Coordinates of C-alpha atoms and ligand atoms in Angstrom, one line a residue:
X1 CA 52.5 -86.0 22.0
X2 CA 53.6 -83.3 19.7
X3 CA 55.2 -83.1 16.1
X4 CA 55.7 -79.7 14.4
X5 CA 57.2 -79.5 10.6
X6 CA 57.7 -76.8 8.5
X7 CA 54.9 -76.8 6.4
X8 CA 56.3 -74.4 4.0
X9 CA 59.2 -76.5 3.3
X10 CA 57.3 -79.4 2.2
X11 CA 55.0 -77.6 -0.2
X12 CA 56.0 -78.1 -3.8
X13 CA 57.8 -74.9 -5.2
X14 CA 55.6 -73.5 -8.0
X15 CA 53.0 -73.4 -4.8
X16 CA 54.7 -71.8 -2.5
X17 CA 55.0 -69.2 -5.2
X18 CA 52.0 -69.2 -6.6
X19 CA 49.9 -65.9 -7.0
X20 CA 46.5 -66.7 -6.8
X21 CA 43.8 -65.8 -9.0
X22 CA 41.8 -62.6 -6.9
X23 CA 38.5 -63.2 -7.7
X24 CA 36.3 -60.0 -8.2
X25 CA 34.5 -60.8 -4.3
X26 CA 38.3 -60.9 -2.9
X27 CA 37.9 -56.9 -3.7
X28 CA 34.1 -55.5 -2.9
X29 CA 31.0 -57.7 -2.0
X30 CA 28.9 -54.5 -1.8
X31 CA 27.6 -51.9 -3.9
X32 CA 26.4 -52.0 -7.4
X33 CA 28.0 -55.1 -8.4
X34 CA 29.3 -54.6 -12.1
X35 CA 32.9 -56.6 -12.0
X36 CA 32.3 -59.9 -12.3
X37 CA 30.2 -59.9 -15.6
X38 CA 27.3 -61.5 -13.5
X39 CA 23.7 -62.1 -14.9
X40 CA 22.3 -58.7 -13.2
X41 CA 18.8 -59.9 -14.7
X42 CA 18.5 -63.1 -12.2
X43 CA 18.3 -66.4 -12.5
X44 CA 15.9 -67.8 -14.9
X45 CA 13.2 -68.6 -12.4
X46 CA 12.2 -67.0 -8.6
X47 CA 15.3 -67.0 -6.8
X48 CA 15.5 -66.4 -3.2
X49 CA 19.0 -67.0 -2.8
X50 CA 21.0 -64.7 -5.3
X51 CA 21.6 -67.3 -7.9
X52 CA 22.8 -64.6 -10.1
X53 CA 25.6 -64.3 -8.0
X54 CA 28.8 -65.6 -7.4
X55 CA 29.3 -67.4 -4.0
X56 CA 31.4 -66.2 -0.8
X57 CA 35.1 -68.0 -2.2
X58 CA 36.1 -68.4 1.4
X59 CA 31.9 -69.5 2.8
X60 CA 33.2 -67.8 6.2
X61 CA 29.7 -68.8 7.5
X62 CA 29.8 -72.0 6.7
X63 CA 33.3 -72.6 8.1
X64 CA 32.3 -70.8 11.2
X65 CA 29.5 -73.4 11.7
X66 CA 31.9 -76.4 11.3
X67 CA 34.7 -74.9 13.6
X68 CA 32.1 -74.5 16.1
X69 CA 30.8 -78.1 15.7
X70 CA 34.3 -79.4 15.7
X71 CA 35.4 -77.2 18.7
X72 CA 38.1 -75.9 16.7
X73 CA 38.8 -72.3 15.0
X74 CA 37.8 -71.0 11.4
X75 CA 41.0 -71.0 10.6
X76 CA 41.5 -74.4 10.7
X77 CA 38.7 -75.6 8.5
X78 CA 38.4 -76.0 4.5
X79 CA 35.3 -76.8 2.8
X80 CA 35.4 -78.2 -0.9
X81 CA 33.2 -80.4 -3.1
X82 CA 33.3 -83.8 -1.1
X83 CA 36.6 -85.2 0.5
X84 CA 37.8 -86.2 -2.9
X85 CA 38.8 -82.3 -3.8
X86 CA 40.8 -82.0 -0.3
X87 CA 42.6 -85.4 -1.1
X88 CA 43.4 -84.0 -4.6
X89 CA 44.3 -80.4 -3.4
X90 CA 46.6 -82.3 -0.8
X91 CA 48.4 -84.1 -3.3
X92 CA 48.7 -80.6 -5.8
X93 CA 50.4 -79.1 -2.8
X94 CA 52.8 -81.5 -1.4
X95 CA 53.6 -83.8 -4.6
X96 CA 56.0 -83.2 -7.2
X97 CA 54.5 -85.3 -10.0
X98 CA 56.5 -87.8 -11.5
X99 CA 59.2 -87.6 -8.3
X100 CA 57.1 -87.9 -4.9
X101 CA 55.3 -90.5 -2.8
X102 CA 53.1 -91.5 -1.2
X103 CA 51.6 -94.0 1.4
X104 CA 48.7 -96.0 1.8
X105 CA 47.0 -98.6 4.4
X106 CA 45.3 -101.4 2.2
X107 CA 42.7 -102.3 2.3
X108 CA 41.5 -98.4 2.3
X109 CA 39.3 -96.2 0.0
X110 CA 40.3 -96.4 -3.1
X111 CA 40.5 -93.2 -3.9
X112 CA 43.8 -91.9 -2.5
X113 CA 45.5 -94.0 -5.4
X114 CA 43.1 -92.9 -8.2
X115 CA 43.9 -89.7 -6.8
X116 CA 47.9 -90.3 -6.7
X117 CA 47.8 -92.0 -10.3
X118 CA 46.2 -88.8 -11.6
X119 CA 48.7 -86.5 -9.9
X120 CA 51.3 -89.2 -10.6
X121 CA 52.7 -89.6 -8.2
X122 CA 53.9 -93.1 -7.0
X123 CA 52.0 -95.5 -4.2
X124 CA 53.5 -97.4 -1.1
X125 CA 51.4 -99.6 0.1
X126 CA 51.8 -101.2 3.8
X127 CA 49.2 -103.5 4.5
X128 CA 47.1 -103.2 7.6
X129 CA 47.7 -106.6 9.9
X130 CA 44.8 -109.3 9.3
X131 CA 43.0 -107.0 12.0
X132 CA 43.1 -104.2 10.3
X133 CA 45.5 -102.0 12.2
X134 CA 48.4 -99.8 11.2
X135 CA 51.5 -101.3 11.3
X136 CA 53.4 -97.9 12.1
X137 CA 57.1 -99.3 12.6
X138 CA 56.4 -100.7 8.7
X139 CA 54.7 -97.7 7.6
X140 CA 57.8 -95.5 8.9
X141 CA 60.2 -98.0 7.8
X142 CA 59.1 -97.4 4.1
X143 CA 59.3 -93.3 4.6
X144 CA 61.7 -92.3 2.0
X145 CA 63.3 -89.1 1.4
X146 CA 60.5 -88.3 -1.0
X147 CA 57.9 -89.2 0.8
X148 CA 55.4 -86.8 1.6
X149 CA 52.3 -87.4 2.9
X150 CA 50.7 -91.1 4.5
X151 CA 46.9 -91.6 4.4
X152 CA 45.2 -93.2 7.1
X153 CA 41.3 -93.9 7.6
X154 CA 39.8 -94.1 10.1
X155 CA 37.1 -96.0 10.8
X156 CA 38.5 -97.4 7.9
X157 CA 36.6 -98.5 4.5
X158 CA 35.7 -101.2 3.6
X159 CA 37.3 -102.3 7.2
X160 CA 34.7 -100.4 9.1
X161 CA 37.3 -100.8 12.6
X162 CA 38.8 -97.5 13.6
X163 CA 42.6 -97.5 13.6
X164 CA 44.5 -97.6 17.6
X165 CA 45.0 -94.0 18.2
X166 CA 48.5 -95.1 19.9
X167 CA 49.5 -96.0 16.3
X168 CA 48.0 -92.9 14.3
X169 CA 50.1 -91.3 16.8
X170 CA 53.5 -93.3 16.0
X171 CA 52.8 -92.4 12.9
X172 CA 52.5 -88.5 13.8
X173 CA 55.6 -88.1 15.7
X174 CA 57.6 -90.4 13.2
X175 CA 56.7 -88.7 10.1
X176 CA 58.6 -85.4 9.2
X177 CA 55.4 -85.6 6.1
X178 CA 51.7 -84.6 6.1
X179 CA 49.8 -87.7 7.8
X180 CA 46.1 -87.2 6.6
X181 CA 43.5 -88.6 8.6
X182 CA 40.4 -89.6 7.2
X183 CA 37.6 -89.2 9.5
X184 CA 34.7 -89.7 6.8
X185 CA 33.1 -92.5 9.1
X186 CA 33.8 -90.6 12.6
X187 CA 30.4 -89.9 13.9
X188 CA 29.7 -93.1 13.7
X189 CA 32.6 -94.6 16.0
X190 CA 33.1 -94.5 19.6
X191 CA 36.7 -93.1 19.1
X192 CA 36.7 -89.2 19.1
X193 CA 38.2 -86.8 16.3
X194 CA 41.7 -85.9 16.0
X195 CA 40.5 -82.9 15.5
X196 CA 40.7 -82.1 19.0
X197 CA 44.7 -82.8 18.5
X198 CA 45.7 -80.0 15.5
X199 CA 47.8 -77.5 17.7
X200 CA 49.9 -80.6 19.1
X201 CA 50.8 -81.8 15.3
X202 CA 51.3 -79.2 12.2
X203 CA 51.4 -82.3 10.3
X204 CA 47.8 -83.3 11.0
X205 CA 44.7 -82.8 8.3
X206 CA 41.3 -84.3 9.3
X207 CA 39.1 -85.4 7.0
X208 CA 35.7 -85.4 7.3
X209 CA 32.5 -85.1 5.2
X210 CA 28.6 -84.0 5.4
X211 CA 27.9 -87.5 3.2
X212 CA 27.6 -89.8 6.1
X213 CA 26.5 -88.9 9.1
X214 CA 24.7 -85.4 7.9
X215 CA 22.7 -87.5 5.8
X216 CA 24.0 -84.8 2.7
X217 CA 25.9 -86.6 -0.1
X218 CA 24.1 -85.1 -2.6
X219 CA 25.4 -81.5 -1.6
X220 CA 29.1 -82.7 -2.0
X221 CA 30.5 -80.9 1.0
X222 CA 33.6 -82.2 2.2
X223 CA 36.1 -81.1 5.6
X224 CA 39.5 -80.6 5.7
X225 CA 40.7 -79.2 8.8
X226 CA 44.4 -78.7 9.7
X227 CA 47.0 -75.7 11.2
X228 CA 45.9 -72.4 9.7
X229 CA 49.3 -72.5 7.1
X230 CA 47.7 -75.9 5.8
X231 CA 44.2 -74.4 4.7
X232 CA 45.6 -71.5 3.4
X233 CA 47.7 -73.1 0.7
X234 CA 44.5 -75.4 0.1
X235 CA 42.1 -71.9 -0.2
X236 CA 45.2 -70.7 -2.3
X237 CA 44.9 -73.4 -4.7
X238 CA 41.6 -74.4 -4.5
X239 CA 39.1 -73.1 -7.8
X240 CA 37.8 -69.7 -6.7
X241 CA 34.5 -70.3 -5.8
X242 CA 34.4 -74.2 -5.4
X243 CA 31.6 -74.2 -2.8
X244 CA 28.3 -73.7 -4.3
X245 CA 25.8 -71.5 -2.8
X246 CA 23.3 -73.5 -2.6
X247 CA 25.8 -76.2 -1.2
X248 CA 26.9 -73.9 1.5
X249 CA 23.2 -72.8 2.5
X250 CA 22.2 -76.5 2.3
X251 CA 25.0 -77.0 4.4
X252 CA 24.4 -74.5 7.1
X253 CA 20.8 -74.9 7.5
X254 CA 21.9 -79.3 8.9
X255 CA 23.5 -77.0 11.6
X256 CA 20.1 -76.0 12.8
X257 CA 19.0 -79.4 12.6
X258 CA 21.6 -81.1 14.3
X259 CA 19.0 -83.0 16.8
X260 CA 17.7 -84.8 13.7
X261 CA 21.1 -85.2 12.2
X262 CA 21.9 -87.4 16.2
X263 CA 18.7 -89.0 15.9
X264 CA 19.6 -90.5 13.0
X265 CA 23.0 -91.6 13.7
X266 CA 21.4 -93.3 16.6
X267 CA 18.9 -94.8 14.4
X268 CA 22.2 -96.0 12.4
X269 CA 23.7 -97.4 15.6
X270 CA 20.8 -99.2 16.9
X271 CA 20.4 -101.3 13.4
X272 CA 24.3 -101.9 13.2
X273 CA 23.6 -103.7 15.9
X274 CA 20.5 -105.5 14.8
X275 CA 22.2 -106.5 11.4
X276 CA 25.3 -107.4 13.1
X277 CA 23.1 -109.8 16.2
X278 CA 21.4 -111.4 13.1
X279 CA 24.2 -112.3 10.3
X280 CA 26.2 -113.8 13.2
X281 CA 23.4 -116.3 13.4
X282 CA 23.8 -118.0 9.4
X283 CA 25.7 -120.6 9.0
X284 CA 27.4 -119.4 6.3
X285 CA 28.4 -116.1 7.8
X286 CA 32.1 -117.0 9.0
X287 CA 33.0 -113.4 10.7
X288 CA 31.5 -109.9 11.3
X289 CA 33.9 -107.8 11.9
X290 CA 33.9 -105.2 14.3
X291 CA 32.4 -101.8 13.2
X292 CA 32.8 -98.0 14.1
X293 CA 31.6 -96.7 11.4
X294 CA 27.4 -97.1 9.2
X295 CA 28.6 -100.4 7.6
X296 CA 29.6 -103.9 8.2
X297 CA 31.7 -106.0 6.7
X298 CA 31.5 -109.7 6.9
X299 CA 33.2 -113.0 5.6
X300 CA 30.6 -115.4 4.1
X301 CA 31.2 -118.7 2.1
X302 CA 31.2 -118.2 -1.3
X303 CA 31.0 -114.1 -1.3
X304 CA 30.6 -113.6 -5.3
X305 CA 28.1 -115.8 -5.8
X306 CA 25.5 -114.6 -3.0
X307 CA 26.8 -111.3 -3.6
X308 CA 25.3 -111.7 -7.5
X309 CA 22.5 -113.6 -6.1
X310 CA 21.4 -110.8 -3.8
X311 CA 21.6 -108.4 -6.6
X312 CA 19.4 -110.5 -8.8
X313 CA 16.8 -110.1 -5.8
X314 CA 17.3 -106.2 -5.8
X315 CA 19.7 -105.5 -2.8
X316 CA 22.8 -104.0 -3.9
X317 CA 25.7 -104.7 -1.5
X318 CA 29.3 -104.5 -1.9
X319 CA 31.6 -107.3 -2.9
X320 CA 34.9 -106.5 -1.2
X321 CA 37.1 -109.8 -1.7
X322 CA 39.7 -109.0 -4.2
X323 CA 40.7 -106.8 -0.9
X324 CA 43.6 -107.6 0.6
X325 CA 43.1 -110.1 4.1
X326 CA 39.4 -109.6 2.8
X327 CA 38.9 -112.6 0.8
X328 CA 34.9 -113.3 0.7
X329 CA 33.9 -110.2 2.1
X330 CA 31.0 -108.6 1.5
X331 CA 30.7 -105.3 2.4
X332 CA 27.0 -103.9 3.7
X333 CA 25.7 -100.6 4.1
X334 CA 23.4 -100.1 7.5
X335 CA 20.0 -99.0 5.5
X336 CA 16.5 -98.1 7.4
X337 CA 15.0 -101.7 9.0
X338 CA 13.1 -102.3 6.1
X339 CA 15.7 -102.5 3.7
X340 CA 18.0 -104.3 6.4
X341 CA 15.0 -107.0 6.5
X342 CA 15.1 -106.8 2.8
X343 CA 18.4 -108.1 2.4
X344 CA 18.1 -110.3 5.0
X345 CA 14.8 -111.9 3.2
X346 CA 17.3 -112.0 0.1
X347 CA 20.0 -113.5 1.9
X348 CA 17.3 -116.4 3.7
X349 CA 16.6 -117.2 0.0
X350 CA 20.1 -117.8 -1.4
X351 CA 22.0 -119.5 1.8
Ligands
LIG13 N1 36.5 -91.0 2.6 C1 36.1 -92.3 2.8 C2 36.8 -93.2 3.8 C3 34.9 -92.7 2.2 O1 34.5 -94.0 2.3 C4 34.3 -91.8 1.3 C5 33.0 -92.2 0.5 N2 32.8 -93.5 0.2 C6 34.8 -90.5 1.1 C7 35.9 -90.2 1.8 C8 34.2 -89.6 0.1 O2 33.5 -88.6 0.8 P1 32.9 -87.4 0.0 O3 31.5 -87.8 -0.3 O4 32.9 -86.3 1.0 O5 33.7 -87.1 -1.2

């Protein structure tokens, strides 16, 4: 089990050439701070937190936190404003626009092609098997020579499964490309992080998020971790102070709280199972589907129409059947048992 590229190869010229902007805190964070044409008057209101001020551009603190969660180093770990900016900064790195590829796993999250159609750069799409697993001798078979980086996720969305780890593997070893990994959903599955795997695979990023699990999606905070050479072209590119303090501090303070942060992931787990032990029990539910991750997605007759009709009662669900393999699927978030019993009160209504 091992696969090491040269990352520097694969990085798009002007990057690998880039001079970065130095910010004025690259230079002097202490003394009488007169370089970065701050507010030295404060903030507009009482202000605990320096709001005046710039923030850390690399949040060491932070990063040390989430090396220490993940049992990796700080060196290994990039923190931007959700997972979207590390899929985006992946693809400003490693694809030319207008000349390279890459590929995806439908159905997946949507946004690695939004984010490839913005970067333009073109889309391979190898569909999972009606299980939802990688196919990896396909996937490897449509590798061409521009080809630079495959997305995986995993526990997938709107799939909710996690991906065989013998295939994310296949994958690795076969793949002289980045092979991202998108973990968003991984705290929820019984199949542990890849991030455990970096050192055995320079063509590994891991991504992972503080808007599931951490119960923080309003702070945008978002995980990349990878081999050191990988996060510093992303802090190289990367907007020079993309982490918002009160992001970072918000961020660091669900560190101290991480018994809560377990409770409620068990809470999670517990209903999964509840909502999953009662939808199998309609009728009209065909197939749940197995789940790793804090959602469920299920095949009922006629999915648009319920899906509509459950709105009108004031659930809001997911309809996930234009999907490929996912036709009348409906995908559902696992909310507090209230508003599980809610859409289940809903659902009693309409089938
Ligand atoms: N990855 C996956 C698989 C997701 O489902 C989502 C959110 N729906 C994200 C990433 C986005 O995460 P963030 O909030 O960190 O941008």
């Amino acid at each position: 089990m091992n696969k090491q590229i040269n990352i520097d190869g694969l990085v798009r010229d002007n990057i690998r050439n880039l001079k970065p902007y130095r910010s004025a805190r690259d230079d002097f964070d202490k003394g009488i701070l007169l370089d970065a044409n701050e507010n030295s008057f404060g903030a507009p209101f009482e202000d605990n937190f320096e709001l005046n001020r710039y923030p850390m551009p690399y949040q060491e603190e932070l990063r040390e936190h989430i090396a220490a969660f993940r049992k990796v180093n700080r060196e290994n770990v990039f923190v931007g404003v959700g997972s979207d900016e590390a899929i985006d900064l992946l693809f400003r790195i490693f694809c030319n626009p207008g000349k390279d590829r890459v590929i995806i796993n439908p159905p997946t999250y949507g946004m690695y092609k939004v984010s490839a159609n913005i970067n333009d750069v073109a889309v391979d799409e190898v569909l999972l098997t009606e299980g939802f697993q990688l196919q990896p001798e396909k996937i490897l078979a449509a590798v061409q020579p521009n080809t630079k980086i495959i997305f995986i996720c995993s526990p997938n969305n709107p799939t909710a499964n996690s991906m065989n780890i013998s295939d994310v593997v296949k994958v690795l070893e076969g793949f002289e490309g980045m092979v991202v990994v998108d973990e968003a959903y991984i705290d929820f599955s019984r199949q542990g992080s890849l991030a455990n795997n970096l050192a055995d695979f320079s063509n590994l990023v891991v991504l992972q998020t503080l808007s599931k699990s951490f119960g923080l999606a309003g702070i945008r905070l978002g995980i990349a971790m990878a081999n050191p050479e990988v996060i510093s072209y992303m802090m190289k590119v990367k907007a020079p102070y993309n982490v918002n303090k009160l992001t970072s501090r918000t961020a660091i303070q669900a560190f101290s709280n991480m018994e809560n942060i377990i409770k409620n992931i068990n809470s999670i787990l517990e209903e999964r199972q509840r909502v999953i032990d009662k939808l199998i029990t309609y009728d009209a539910v065909e197939y749940v589907y197995p789940t790793d991750a804090n959602f469920v997605l299920f095949k009922i007759q006629n999915a648009v129409d319920i899906y509509k009709k459950i709105a009108e009662e004031g659930v809001i669900i997911r309809y996930r059947g234009n999907e490929p393999h996912c036709e009348d699927c409906l995908r559902l978030t696992i909310g507090t048992q209230s508003e599980n019993d809610r859409f289940f009160k809903a659902l009693e209504k309409i089938v």
